[in-house]
XYZ file of C-alpha atoms in Angstrom:
439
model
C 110.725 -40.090 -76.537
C 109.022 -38.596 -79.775
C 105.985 -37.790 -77.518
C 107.847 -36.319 -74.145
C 109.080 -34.230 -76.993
C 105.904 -33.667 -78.602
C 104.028 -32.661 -75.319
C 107.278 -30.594 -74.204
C 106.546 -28.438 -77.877
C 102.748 -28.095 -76.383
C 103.701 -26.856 -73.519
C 106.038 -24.265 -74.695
C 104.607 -23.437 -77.344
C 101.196 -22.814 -74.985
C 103.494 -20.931 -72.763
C 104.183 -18.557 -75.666
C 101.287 -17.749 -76.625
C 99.727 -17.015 -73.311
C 102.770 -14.491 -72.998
C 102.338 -13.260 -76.186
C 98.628 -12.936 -75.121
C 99.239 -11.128 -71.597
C 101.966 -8.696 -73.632
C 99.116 -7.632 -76.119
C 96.969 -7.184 -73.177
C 99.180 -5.161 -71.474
C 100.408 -3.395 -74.825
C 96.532 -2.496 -75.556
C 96.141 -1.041 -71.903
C 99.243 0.927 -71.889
C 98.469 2.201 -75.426
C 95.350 3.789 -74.105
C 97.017 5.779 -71.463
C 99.517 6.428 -73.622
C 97.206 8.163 -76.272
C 98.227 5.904 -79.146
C 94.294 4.769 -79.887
C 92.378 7.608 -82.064
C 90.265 10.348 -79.378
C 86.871 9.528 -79.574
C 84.611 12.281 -78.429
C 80.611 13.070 -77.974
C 78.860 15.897 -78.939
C 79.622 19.044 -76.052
C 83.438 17.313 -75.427
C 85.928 19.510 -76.713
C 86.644 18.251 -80.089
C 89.967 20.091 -81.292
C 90.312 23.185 -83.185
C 90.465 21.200 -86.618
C 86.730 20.640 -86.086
C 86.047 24.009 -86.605
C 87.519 24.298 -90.120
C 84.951 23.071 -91.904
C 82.187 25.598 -91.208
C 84.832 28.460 -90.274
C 87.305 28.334 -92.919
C 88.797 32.194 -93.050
C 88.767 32.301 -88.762
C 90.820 28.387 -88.904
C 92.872 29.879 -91.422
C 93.932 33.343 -89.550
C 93.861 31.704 -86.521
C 97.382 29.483 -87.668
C 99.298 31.844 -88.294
C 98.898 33.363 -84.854
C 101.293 33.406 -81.833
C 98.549 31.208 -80.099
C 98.547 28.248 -82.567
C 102.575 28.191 -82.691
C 103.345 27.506 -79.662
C 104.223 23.766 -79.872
C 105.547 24.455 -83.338
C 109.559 23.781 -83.327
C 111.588 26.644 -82.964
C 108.796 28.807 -81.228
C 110.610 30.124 -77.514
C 107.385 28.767 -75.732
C 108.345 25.343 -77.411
C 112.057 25.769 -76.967
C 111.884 26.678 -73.313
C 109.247 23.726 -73.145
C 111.822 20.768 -74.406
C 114.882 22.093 -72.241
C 113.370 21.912 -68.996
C 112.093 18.773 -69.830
C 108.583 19.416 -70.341
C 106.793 20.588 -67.302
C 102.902 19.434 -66.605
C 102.480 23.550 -65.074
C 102.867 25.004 -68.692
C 100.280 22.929 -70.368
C 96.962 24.446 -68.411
C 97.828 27.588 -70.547
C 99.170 26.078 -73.673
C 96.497 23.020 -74.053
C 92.819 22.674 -74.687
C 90.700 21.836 -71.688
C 93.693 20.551 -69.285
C 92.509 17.967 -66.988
C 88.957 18.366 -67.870
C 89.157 14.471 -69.232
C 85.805 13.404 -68.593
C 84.642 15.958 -71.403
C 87.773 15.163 -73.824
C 90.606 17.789 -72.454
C 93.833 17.339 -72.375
C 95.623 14.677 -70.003
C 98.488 15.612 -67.871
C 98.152 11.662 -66.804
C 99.321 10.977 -70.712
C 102.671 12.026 -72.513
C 102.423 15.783 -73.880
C 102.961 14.597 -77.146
C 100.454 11.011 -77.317
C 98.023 10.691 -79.787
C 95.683 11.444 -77.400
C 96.946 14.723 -76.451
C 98.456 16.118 -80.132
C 95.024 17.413 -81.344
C 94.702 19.327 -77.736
C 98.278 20.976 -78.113
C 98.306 24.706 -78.492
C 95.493 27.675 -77.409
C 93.173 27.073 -80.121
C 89.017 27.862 -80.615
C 87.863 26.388 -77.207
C 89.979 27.974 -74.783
C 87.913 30.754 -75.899
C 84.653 29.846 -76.657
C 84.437 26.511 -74.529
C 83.877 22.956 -75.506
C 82.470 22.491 -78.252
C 80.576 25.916 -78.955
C 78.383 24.668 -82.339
C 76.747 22.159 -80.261
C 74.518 24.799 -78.651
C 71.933 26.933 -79.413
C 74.040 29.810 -81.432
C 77.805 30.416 -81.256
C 79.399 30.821 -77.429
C 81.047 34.657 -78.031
C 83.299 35.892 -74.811
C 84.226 39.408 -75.351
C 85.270 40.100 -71.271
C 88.504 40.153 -70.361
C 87.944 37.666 -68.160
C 87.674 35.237 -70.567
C 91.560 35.939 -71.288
C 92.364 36.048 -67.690
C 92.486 32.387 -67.595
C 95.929 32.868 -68.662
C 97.138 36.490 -68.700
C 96.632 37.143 -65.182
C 99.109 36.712 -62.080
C 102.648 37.866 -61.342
C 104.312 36.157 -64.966
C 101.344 37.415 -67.234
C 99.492 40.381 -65.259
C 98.014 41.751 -68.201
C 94.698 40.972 -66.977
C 95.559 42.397 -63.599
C 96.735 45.601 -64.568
C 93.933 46.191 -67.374
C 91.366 45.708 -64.440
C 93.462 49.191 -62.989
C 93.121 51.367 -66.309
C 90.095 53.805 -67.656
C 89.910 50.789 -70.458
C 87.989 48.720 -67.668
C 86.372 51.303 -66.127
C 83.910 52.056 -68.811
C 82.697 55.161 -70.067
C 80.185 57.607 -68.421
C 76.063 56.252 -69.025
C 75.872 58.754 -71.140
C 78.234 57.395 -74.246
C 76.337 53.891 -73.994
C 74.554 54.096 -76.842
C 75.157 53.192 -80.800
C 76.459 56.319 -82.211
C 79.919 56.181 -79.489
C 79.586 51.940 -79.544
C 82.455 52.016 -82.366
C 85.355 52.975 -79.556
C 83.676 51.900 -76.484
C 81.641 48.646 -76.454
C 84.148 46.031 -76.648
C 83.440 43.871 -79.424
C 82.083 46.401 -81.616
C 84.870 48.392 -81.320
C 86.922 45.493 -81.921
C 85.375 45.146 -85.052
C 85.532 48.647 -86.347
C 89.380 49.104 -85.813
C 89.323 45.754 -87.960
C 87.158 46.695 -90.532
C 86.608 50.707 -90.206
C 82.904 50.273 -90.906
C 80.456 51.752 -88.466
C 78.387 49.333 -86.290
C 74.764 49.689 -87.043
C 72.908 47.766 -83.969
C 73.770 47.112 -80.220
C 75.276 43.017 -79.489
C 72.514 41.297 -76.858
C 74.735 41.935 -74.084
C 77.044 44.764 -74.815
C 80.701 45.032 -72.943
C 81.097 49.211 -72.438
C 84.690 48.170 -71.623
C 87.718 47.981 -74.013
C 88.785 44.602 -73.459
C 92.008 42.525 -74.674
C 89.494 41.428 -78.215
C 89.150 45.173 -78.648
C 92.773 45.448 -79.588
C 93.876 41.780 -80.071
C 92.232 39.463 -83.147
C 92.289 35.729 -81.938
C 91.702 35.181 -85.323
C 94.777 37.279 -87.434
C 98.192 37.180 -86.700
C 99.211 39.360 -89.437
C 100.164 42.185 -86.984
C 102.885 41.380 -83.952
C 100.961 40.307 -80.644
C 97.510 39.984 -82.876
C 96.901 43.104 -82.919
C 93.971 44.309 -84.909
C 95.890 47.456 -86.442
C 99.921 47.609 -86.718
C 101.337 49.163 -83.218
C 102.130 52.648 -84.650
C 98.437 52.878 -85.802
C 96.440 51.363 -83.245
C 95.869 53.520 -80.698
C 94.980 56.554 -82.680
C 91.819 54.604 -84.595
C 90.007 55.909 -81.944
C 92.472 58.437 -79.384
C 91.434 60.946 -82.439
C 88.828 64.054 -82.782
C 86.587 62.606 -85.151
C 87.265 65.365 -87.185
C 86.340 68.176 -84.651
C 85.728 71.882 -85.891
C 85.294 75.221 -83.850
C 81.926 74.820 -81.921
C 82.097 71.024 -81.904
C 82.813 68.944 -78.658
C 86.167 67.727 -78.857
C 86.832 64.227 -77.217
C 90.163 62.392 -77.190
C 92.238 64.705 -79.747
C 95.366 62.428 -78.679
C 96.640 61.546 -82.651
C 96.004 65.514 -83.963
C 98.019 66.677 -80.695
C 100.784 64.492 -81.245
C 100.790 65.565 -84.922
C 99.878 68.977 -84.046
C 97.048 69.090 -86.892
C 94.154 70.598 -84.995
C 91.552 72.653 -86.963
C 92.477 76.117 -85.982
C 95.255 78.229 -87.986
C 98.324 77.916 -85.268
C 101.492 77.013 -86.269
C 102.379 73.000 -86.280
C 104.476 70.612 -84.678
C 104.580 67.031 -84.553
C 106.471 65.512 -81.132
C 108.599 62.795 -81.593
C 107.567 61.633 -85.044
C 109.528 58.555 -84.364
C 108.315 57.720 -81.239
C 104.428 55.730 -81.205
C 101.798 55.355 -78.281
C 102.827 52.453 -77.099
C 106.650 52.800 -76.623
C 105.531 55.249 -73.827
C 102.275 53.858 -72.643
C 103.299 50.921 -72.187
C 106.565 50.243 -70.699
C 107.073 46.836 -70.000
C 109.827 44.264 -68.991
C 109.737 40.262 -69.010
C 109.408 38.496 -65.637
C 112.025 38.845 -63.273
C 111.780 37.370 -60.236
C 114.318 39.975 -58.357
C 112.203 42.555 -59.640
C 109.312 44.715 -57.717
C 106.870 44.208 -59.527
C 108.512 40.632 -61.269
C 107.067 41.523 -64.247
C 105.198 44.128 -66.169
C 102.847 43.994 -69.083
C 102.286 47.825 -69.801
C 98.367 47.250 -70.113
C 97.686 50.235 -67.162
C 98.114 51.896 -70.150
C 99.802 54.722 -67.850
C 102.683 56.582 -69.288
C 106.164 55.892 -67.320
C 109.354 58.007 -66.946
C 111.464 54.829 -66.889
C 110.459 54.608 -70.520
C 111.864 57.846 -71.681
C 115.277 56.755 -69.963
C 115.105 53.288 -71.515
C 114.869 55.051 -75.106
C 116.958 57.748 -74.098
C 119.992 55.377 -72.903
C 122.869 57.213 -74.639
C 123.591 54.408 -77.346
C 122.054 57.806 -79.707
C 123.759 60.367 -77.864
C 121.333 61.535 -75.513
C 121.215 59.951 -72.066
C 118.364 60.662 -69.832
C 117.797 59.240 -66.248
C 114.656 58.615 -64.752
C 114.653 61.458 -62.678
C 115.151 63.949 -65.554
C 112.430 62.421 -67.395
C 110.411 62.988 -64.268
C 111.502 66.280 -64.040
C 110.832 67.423 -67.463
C 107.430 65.500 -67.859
C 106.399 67.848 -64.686
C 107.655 70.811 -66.279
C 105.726 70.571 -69.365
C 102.785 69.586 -67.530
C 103.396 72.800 -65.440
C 103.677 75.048 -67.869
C 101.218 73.964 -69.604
C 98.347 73.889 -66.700
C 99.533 77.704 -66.015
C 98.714 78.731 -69.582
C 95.244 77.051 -69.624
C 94.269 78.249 -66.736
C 94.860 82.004 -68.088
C 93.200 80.854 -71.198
C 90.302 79.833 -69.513
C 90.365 83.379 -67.848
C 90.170 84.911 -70.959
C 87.477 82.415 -72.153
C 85.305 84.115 -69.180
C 85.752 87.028 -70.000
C 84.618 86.651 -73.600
C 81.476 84.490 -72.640
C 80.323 87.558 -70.076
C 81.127 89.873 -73.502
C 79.161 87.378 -75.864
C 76.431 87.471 -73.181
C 75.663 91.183 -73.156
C 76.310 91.929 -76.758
C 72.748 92.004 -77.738
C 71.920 94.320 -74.541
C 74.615 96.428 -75.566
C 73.627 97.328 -78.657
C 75.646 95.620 -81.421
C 74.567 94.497 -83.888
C 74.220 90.871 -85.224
C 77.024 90.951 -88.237
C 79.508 91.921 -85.301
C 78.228 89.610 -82.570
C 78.482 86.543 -85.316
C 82.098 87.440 -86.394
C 82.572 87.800 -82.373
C 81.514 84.050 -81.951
C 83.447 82.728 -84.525
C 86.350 84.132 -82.453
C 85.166 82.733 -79.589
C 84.370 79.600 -81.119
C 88.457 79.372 -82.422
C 89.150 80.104 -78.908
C 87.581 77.429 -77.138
C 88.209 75.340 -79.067
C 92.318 75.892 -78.374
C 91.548 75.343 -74.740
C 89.461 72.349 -75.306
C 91.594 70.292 -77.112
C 94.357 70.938 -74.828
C 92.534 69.590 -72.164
C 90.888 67.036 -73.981
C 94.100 65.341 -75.005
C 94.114 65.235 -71.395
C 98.432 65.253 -71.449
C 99.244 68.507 -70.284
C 101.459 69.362 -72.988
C 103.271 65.758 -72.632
C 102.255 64.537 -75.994
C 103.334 67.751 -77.852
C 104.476 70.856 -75.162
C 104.916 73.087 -78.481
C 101.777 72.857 -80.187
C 100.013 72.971 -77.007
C 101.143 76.164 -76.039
C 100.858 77.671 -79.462
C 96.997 76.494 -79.454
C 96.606 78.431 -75.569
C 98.139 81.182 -76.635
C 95.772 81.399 -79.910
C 92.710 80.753 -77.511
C 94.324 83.842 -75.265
C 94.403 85.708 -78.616
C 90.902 85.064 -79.655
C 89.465 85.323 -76.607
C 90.393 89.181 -76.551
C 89.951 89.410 -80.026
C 85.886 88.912 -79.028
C 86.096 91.056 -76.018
C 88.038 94.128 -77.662
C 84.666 93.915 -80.198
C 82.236 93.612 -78.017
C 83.499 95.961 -75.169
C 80.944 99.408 -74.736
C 82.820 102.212 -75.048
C 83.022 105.451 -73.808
C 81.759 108.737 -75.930
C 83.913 112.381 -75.458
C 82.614 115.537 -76.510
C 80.036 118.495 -75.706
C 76.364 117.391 -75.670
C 74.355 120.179 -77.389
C 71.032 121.303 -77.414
C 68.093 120.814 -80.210
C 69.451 124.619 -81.317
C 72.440 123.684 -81.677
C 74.001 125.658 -78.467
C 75.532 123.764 -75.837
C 74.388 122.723 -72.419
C 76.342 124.007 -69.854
C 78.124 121.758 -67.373
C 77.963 118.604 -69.755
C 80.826 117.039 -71.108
C-alpha cells in the first residue's frame, strides 16, 4: 500500500514538475515577445536616445524638455488622446523610434506599446532624425532638409511639410545670394544657427541647404520657446525679415521689422501698425484637423498672409467685428493705394536720375550736384523700402505712404536744383550799347 502510494507521489509529483517546466517555457517565450527581457542591440541598431547622453550632454538635456520627448509623458494630449482610444498601432510610426524596423532594434508594433522592449523606443528622440545609430559612422549623420521632417509633418493631419514645399522658404534664393556673406538667413542650417546664437557663420557646411527649412526656425534640441522655436514667436521672424541696418545709397532687402515699426533711416514721420499684433498671427493662420473642412487642416507654413485671420482676431469679443470679406476689401485697398503712390514716386525718381545725369553737362558745379544726390539718395531709398517690404502698405499703410510721399518730395527737391534755367534781359555789346533785336 505504502509503495502504490509512494509511486502515486512519483508520478505526481513528476507530473508537476514537467508542468511547472512547460509553464517556464512558455513564460520565457512569451516574455520575449512581450519585451520583458533587457533590448540587446549591435553596433548600427538604433540604440535609444539615452545612448546619446553620454557624449552629448547639453543636446540630451534640451532635447527633454521638448514637445518631442513628452509625448508619452502622462498628461501630455498626444498621450491622453493615446490611452482613450485604446492605444492605436497607426500613432506609434510617428511617436516611436524606428517602428517596425526590428531587425535593426526599432520599435515593435508585434509587442505591447509599453514592454520593456519597446519603453526605451517611446517618444521622437535623436534617431528619428539622424538615423540609427549616427556615432557608429564615420562623423555625425546631420539632416538639415525638410524632408527629413516630412516623415511625419506631411499629409492631410500634419501638412506642414506640404505646404512649406509651396512657399519662397523652399524655393531658395537667387544664385547670386549663395555665398557666405548672405549664408546667415538663407542656407538652412547656418541660419538656423545664427537666429540661435546671433554670431555670424564664418565657412560654408560640405553640402549647404539654400532653403529655410523646419531646423532653420525649430531647435530639436531646446524647448524653451513654444513649438521649439529657436527665438520666441514675436521675435522670430524679424532676426532676419530686417534691413541690416540699411542707409540712403545702400540696397535695401527685406525691411519687413523697420516697416512694421515704421523706423526706416530717413526723417519721415513714424508709425508702428498693430504693435500688438506679431508675424505670425497673420502669416500663419492655421486651424487643427477637421475632417469637414476644405482643406481638413492647415498648418500656416505657406507662410502667406490670410484675410480669414484678420476676421478671426477681429471677432467682436473687443468690439470690432470684421468679416472676411472686409478684411479682403481693406487689404486690397491699402495695397491699392499704395501701388498708385509708388508708381508716381518712381516717376519722380526718373525724372531726378535724367537731372543727376546731365548735371555735370549742364554746368553745375560739384558742391550742388553732391547735395543733389544726397536728395536723391533719401528718395530712393523711400521707394525702395516700400517695395522691398514687398507688402504694399499691408504691414504699415501709414508709414508707407509717408516714406512715398518723402521720396516724391526729394525727388523734386534734386530736380528743382539741377533744372537749367532760363536768362531775361538785353544782351549788350563789348561797348556797352546794346544789340538790336536781342532779348
Amino acid at each position: 500500500m505504502n509503495a502504490v502510494r509512494t509511486r502515486s507521489f512519483v508520478y505526481l509529483f513528476g507530473f508537476v514538475l514537467i508542468a511547472f517546466a512547460a509553464f517556464l517555457l512558455v513564460t520565457s517565450l512569451q516574455s520575449t515577445r512581450a519585451g520583458d527581457d533587457v533590448r540587446t542591440t549591435a553596433p548600427g541598431d538604433y540604440q535609444g536616445a539615452d545612448s546619446c547622453q553620454s557624449c552629448h550632454p547639453p543636446e540630451y538635456t534640451g532635447w527633454q524638455g521638448t514637445d518631442h520627448a513628452q509625448v508619452f509623458t502622462p498628461g501630455d494630449p498626444f498621450f491622453e488622446t493615446f490611452i482613450s482610444r485604446g492605444a492605436p498601432n497607426s500613432c506609434q510610426p510617428c511617436h516611436t523610434v524606428g517602428y517596425n524596423q526590428t531587425a535593426i532594434g526599432g520599435y515593435d508594433p508585434a509587442q505591447a506599446w509599453n514592454s520593456s522592449y519597446n519603453t526605451p523606443l517611446l517618444a521622437i528622440q535623436c534617431e528619428n532624425c539622424h538615423g540609427p545609430d549616427p556615432m557608429s559612422l564615420v562623423g555625425q549623420r546631420y539632416d538639415a532638409t525638410a524632408e527629413n521632417c516630412a516623415q511625419c509633418h506631411y499629409g492631410s493631419r500634419r501638412p506642414q511639410f506640404n505646404e512649406w514645399n509651396q512657399s519662397a522658404h523652399a524655393s531658395g534664393p537667387p544664385a547670386f545670394v549663395k555665398n557666405l556673406e548672405c549664408a546667415e538667413c538663407h542656407e538652412a542650417k547656418l541660419a538656423g544657427d545664427y537666429v540661435s546664437t546671433g554670431q555670424e557663420p564664418t565657412a560654408l557646411p560640405a553640402n549647404p541647404v539654400w532653403q529655410l527649412t523646419c531646423a532653420t526656425c525649430h531647435d530639436p534640441h531646446d524647448g524653451t520657446n513654444d513649438r521649439q522655436l529657436r527665438k520666441s514667436v514675436q521675435e522670430l521672424c524679424q532676426q532676419c525679415h530686417n534691413s541690416d541696418e540699411a542707409q540712403p545709397g545702400d540696397d535695401i532687402h527685406h525691411p519687413q521689422a523697420e516697416m512694421r515699426d515704421g523706423a526706416g533711416a530717413v526723417p519721415v514721420a513714424s508709425s508702428q501698425a498693430m504693435s500688438a499684433v506679431y508675424c505670425a498671427q497673420c502669416h500663419m493662420y492655421n486651424y487643427a484637423y477637421n475632417s469637414s473642412l476644405t482643406p481638413p487642416a492647415v498648418a500656416g507654413h505657406s507662410f502667406e498672409p490670410k484675410p480669414e485671420a484678420c476676421a478671426s482676431c477681429h471677432d467682436g469679443s473687443s468690439g470690432f467685428l470684421m468679416s472676411v470679406e472686409q478684411a479682403e476689401k481693406a487689404i486690397a485697398g491699402w495695397q491699392e493705394a499704395t501701388t498708385l503712390r509708388l508708381g508716381i514716386a518712381r516717376s519722380s525718381l526718373e525724372n531726378a536720375t535724367a537731372a543727376l545725369d546731365n548735371a555735370t553737362g549742364y554746368g553745375f558745379d560739384q558742391a550742388t550736384i553732391d547735395r543733389a544726390r544726397m536728395y536723391y539718395d533719401q528718395a530712393l531709398y523711400g521707394a525702395d523700402f516700400v517695395e522691398a517690404d514687398g507688402s504694399m502698405g499691408a504691414h504699415n499703410f501709414d508709414y508707407a505712404a509717408n516714406l512715398l510721399s518723402f521720396a516724391d518730395l526729394k525727388s523734386g527737391q534734386v530736380m528743382s536744383m539741377l533744372s537749367p534755367g532760363m536768362l531775361s534781359g538785353t544782351v549788350v555789346a563789348a561797348n556797352g550799347g546794346p544789340v538790336g533785336g536781342v532779348q
